[in-house]
Every structure is written in structure tokens, then in C-alpha cells.
């Protein structure tokens, strides 16, 4: 991007950068927050009328929920057909610019869906880190996304890649901590219930996982939830007593 373009579109890039940075430090689902910030920032790209976003695990598009029904419909059309600019971007093309969808015969189904929404042009941008494509940002236009719009989208794509990579790492760490905590609680339940040691309790969980073909953490979660339900059932009579059985703090019936 030329220096004058950076200056001209600084109002687009700077708020976008701040929003993406804030998402990484916010409470809640950091990955979904980051995706929403990326989409909001991309909506300011010159020429972009609708913005879709999909994660791309193993190169397969996984469209994220959006408040834009047009983007949602066109993202779904690409996913269902298994073809389109976003699919090619995820497969290794990196960035795919299509001024006129109707002029691309191999994407006839997408072009038909786009025509219903008066969408002509598409710019699909893969967010790629060292270990592969993290996601695909797809900009849909009722006209054409020109060179300046593409330059802004590419600059934003670099920022979005960093933010998305960080968000996925944070989300992964959060899942790992949660899984470890759940497995630890499940082992404690088995140790107390069956009088076994830590290693034996873990071996019991592993055996149950292998026997049922269910992930270890899901077996542990089931056990924890079942133990909580059993405890709640056992405690229910003590929590709710008929009025004539309630007692005062001194242990005598209330008058």
C-alpha cells in the first residue's frame, strides 16, 4: 500500500487494529469476539457491501454466524457447493479477486445466489499463519472492490491474522486448562468412591474412554456431572423440609 493510501485510510485501519487488540484482552469467548471485530473492521473496506468470515480447519470452510443475512447466504452457498473464491483462497490461492462473478462459469451456483442479492464482485482473503490457513475473509460488493479497497483489505488481513492466531491460542489454552480441571475432578471422585490411588483412577478413565470410544475429557465431564446430580438428589430432602419440620437456629422446633 502506498504511503498516501495508508494516510488516507488510516481512519479505517487504526480503529480496526484497536478493536482487534481489545478483543484479545476481553472477557468471554475470545475467538468469537475476535471474529466479530475482524468483520466489523472489514466492513469499512472501500467497496465492501457485505462481509463474511469462515474459519478454515484443515482447509475446510466453517462459516461463522453473522448479522448480515446476505453474507451468511453467500458463505453458505460456497460451503454447500464446495467451490467459490473463499474455497480457493483457503485451498492455497491466498487472495482471490473476482470483479464479475457472472463471468466465471465454474462458480455458476454462487453467481446465481449472488445475483439474487445484487452482488457482482467478490474479494476472498485467506488469513494464513506459519501452520496454515486460519480463516477466510470474504468481501462481497454490489460493484467492484478496486485497487485501493484491495490494498486496505490486505493490510487489514495482516492485522486480522495476528489477532486470530492469538485468539485461537488463547481459546486452545482455555480448553486445555478446563479439560485438565475436569479430569482432575473426575479422578478425585473415583479415588473417593472406589478407594483407589491417582494413577488407578486415571487408568479407569482411560479404559472407559477406550471402551466407549468417547474422548477422555467427555468421559470425565459425564462422571463429574453425574456425581453432581447424585449429590443434588441426595441433598434435596435436607434442603426442602415441610413447614412443621423446620427448626430454629437453637435446634428446637419453631413456634
Coordinates of C-alpha atoms in Angstrom, one line a residue:
X1 CA 0.0 0.0 0.0
X2 CA 1.3 3.4 -0.9
X3 CA 2.1 5.9 1.9
X4 CA -0.7 8.2 0.7
X5 CA -3.2 5.3 0.9
X6 CA -2.1 4.5 4.4
X7 CA -2.7 8.1 5.4
X8 CA -6.0 8.3 3.6
X9 CA -7.4 5.1 5.0
X10 CA -5.7 5.4 8.5
X11 CA -9.2 6.0 9.9
X12 CA -10.1 2.6 8.7
X13 CA -7.0 0.7 9.8
X14 CA -6.4 2.3 13.2
X15 CA -9.9 1.6 14.7
X16 CA -9.7 -1.9 13.3
X17 CA -6.4 -2.5 14.9
X18 CA -7.6 -1.2 18.3
X19 CA -10.7 -3.3 18.1
X20 CA -8.8 -6.5 17.3
X21 CA -6.3 -5.8 20.1
X22 CA -9.1 -5.2 22.6
X23 CA -10.8 -8.5 21.6
X24 CA -7.7 -10.4 22.8
X25 CA -7.9 -9.0 26.3
X26 CA -11.7 -9.1 26.7
X27 CA -13.6 -11.5 28.9
X28 CA -15.9 -14.1 27.3
X29 CA -15.3 -16.1 24.1
X30 CA -12.2 -14.5 22.8
X31 CA -12.4 -16.3 19.5
X32 CA -15.9 -15.2 18.7
X33 CA -15.1 -11.7 19.9
X34 CA -12.1 -11.5 17.6
X35 CA -14.1 -12.8 14.6
X36 CA -16.8 -10.1 15.2
X37 CA -14.1 -7.4 15.4
X38 CA -12.5 -8.6 12.1
X39 CA -15.9 -8.5 10.4
X40 CA -16.7 -5.0 11.7
X41 CA -13.3 -3.7 10.6
X42 CA -13.6 -5.2 7.2
X43 CA -17.0 -3.6 6.7
X44 CA -15.0 -0.3 6.3
X45 CA -13.0 -1.5 3.3
X46 CA -13.9 0.7 0.3
X47 CA -16.3 -1.2 -2.0
X48 CA -17.3 -3.9 0.5
X49 CA -21.1 -4.1 1.0
X50 CA -21.2 -7.4 2.8
X51 CA -18.6 -9.3 4.9
X52 CA -18.4 -13.0 5.5
X53 CA -16.0 -14.9 7.6
X54 CA -15.1 -18.6 7.9
X55 CA -12.6 -20.5 10.0
X56 CA -10.7 -22.9 7.9
X57 CA -9.7 -26.0 9.9
X58 CA -7.7 -28.3 7.5
X59 CA -8.7 -26.0 4.6
X60 CA -12.4 -26.7 5.0
X61 CA -14.6 -23.6 5.4
X62 CA -16.6 -23.2 8.6
X63 CA -18.7 -20.0 8.2
X64 CA -19.2 -18.1 11.4
X65 CA -22.6 -16.7 12.4
X66 CA -23.2 -13.1 11.2
X67 CA -25.8 -10.5 11.5
X68 CA -25.6 -9.9 7.7
X69 CA -28.1 -12.3 6.0
X70 CA -26.6 -11.7 2.6
X71 CA -23.1 -12.6 3.7
X72 CA -24.5 -15.6 5.5
X73 CA -26.4 -16.8 2.4
X74 CA -23.4 -16.4 0.1
X75 CA -20.9 -18.0 2.5
X76 CA -23.3 -20.9 2.9
X77 CA -23.6 -21.2 -0.9
X78 CA -19.9 -21.5 -1.2
X79 CA -19.7 -24.1 1.5
X80 CA -22.6 -26.2 0.2
X81 CA -21.2 -26.1 -3.4
X82 CA -17.6 -26.7 -2.2
X83 CA -16.5 -24.1 -4.7
X84 CA -16.0 -20.3 -4.9
X85 CA -13.5 -17.6 -4.2
X86 CA -13.4 -18.4 -0.5
X87 CA -12.9 -22.1 -1.1
X88 CA -10.0 -21.4 -3.5
X89 CA -8.4 -18.9 -1.1
X90 CA -8.5 -21.5 1.7
X91 CA -7.0 -24.1 -0.6
X92 CA -3.9 -22.1 -1.2
X93 CA -4.7 -19.3 -3.6
X94 CA -4.3 -16.8 -0.7
X95 CA -6.3 -14.0 -2.3
X96 CA -8.9 -14.3 -5.0
X97 CA -10.4 -11.2 -6.6
X98 CA -13.4 -11.6 -8.8
X99 CA -14.7 -8.3 -10.5
X100 CA -17.7 -10.1 -12.1
X101 CA -19.0 -13.4 -10.6
X102 CA -21.3 -13.9 -13.6
X103 CA -18.2 -14.1 -15.9
X104 CA -16.9 -17.2 -14.0
X105 CA -18.7 -20.3 -15.4
X106 CA -17.3 -22.7 -12.8
X107 CA -19.0 -20.7 -10.0
X108 CA -22.4 -20.6 -11.6
X109 CA -24.3 -21.6 -8.5
X110 CA -22.6 -19.0 -6.4
X111 CA -23.1 -16.4 -9.2
X112 CA -26.8 -17.3 -9.2
X113 CA -27.1 -16.8 -5.4
X114 CA -25.1 -13.5 -5.6
X115 CA -27.4 -12.2 -8.4
X116 CA -30.4 -12.6 -6.1
X117 CA -28.7 -10.1 -3.7
X118 CA -27.4 -7.8 -6.4
X119 CA -23.8 -8.8 -5.6
X120 CA -21.3 -8.6 -8.5
X121 CA -17.8 -8.7 -7.2
X122 CA -16.0 -10.8 -4.5
X123 CA -12.7 -10.5 -2.8
X124 CA -11.7 -13.5 -0.7
X125 CA -8.6 -13.2 1.5
X126 CA -7.0 -16.2 3.4
X127 CA -5.6 -15.4 6.8
X128 CA -2.5 -17.5 6.8
X129 CA -0.1 -18.2 9.6
X130 CA 3.0 -20.4 9.7
X131 CA 0.9 -23.5 10.3
X132 CA -1.6 -23.0 7.6
X133 CA -4.8 -21.1 6.8
X134 CA -6.6 -19.9 9.9
X135 CA -9.7 -18.4 8.3
X136 CA -11.0 -16.7 5.2
X137 CA -12.4 -13.2 5.0
X138 CA -14.8 -12.7 2.1
X139 CA -15.9 -9.3 0.9
X140 CA -19.0 -9.1 -1.3
X141 CA -19.6 -6.0 -3.4
X142 CA -22.5 -4.7 -5.4
X143 CA -20.0 -3.0 -7.7
X144 CA -16.2 -3.7 -7.7
X145 CA -13.6 -3.6 -5.0
X146 CA -10.9 -1.6 -6.6
X147 CA -7.1 -1.5 -6.1
X148 CA -7.4 0.8 -3.0
X149 CA -10.0 -1.4 -1.5
X150 CA -7.9 -4.4 -2.1
X151 CA -4.9 -2.7 -0.5
X152 CA -6.8 -1.8 2.6
X153 CA -8.2 -5.4 2.8
X154 CA -4.7 -6.9 2.5
X155 CA -3.4 -4.6 5.2
X156 CA -6.3 -5.4 7.5
X157 CA -5.8 -9.1 6.7
X158 CA -2.3 -9.0 8.2
X159 CA -3.6 -7.5 11.4
X160 CA -6.5 -9.9 11.5
X161 CA -4.2 -12.9 11.1
X162 CA -2.2 -11.9 14.1
X163 CA -5.4 -11.3 16.2
X164 CA -7.0 -14.6 15.0
X165 CA -3.8 -16.6 15.7
X166 CA -3.6 -15.1 19.2
X167 CA -7.3 -15.7 19.9
X168 CA -7.1 -19.4 18.8
X169 CA -4.1 -19.9 21.0
X170 CA -5.9 -18.4 24.0
X171 CA -9.0 -20.4 23.3
X172 CA -6.9 -23.6 23.0
X173 CA -5.2 -22.9 26.3
X174 CA -8.5 -22.2 28.0
X175 CA -9.8 -25.6 26.7
X176 CA -6.7 -27.3 27.9
X177 CA -7.0 -25.8 31.4
X178 CA -10.7 -26.7 31.6
X179 CA -10.0 -30.3 30.4
X180 CA -7.3 -30.8 33.0
X181 CA -9.5 -29.4 35.7
X182 CA -12.4 -31.7 34.7
X183 CA -10.2 -34.8 34.5
X184 CA -8.7 -33.9 37.9
X185 CA -12.2 -33.7 39.5
X186 CA -13.2 -37.0 37.9
X187 CA -10.1 -38.7 39.3
X188 CA -10.9 -37.3 42.7
X189 CA -14.5 -38.7 42.5
X190 CA -13.1 -42.2 41.6
X191 CA -10.5 -42.0 44.3
X192 CA -13.1 -41.2 47.0
X193 CA -15.8 -43.5 45.7
X194 CA -13.6 -46.6 45.0
X195 CA -10.7 -46.0 47.3
X196 CA -8.1 -46.1 44.6
X197 CA -5.0 -44.0 44.1
X198 CA -4.4 -41.3 41.5
X199 CA -2.8 -43.5 38.8
X200 CA -5.5 -46.1 39.1
X201 CA -8.3 -43.5 38.9
X202 CA -6.7 -42.1 35.7
X203 CA -6.4 -45.6 34.2
X204 CA -10.1 -46.2 34.9
X205 CA -10.9 -43.1 33.0
X206 CA -8.7 -44.1 30.1
X207 CA -10.2 -47.6 30.0
X208 CA -13.8 -46.1 30.0
X209 CA -12.8 -43.8 27.1
X210 CA -11.3 -46.6 25.0
X211 CA -14.3 -48.9 25.7
X212 CA -16.9 -46.4 24.8
X213 CA -14.9 -44.6 22.1
X214 CA -15.6 -41.3 23.8
X215 CA -13.0 -38.7 24.4
X216 CA -11.3 -38.8 27.8
X217 CA -12.4 -35.3 28.8
X218 CA -16.0 -36.1 27.8
X219 CA -16.0 -39.3 30.0
X220 CA -14.6 -37.2 32.9
X221 CA -17.2 -34.5 32.3
X222 CA -20.0 -37.1 32.4
X223 CA -18.7 -38.5 35.6
X224 CA -18.4 -35.1 37.2
X225 CA -21.9 -34.1 36.1
X226 CA -23.4 -37.5 37.3
X227 CA -21.7 -37.1 40.7
X228 CA -23.2 -33.5 41.0
X229 CA -26.6 -34.8 40.0
X230 CA -26.4 -37.6 42.5
X231 CA -25.3 -35.2 45.3
X232 CA -28.1 -32.8 44.5
X233 CA -30.7 -35.7 44.6
X234 CA -29.3 -36.9 47.9
X235 CA -29.3 -33.4 49.4
X236 CA -32.8 -32.5 48.2
X237 CA -34.8 -33.7 51.3
X238 CA -32.4 -31.7 53.6
X239 CA -32.8 -28.5 51.6
X240 CA -36.6 -28.6 51.4
X241 CA -38.5 -29.5 54.6
X242 CA -42.2 -29.2 55.4
X243 CA -43.1 -26.1 57.4
X244 CA -43.9 -28.1 60.5
X245 CA -40.4 -29.7 60.5
X246 CA -38.3 -26.5 60.2
X247 CA -36.1 -25.8 63.1
X248 CA -34.7 -22.7 64.7
X249 CA -31.0 -21.9 65.0
X250 CA -31.1 -23.4 68.5
X251 CA -32.2 -26.8 67.2
X252 CA -35.8 -26.6 68.6
X253 CA -39.0 -26.5 66.6
X254 CA -40.2 -23.0 65.6
X255 CA -43.3 -21.9 67.4

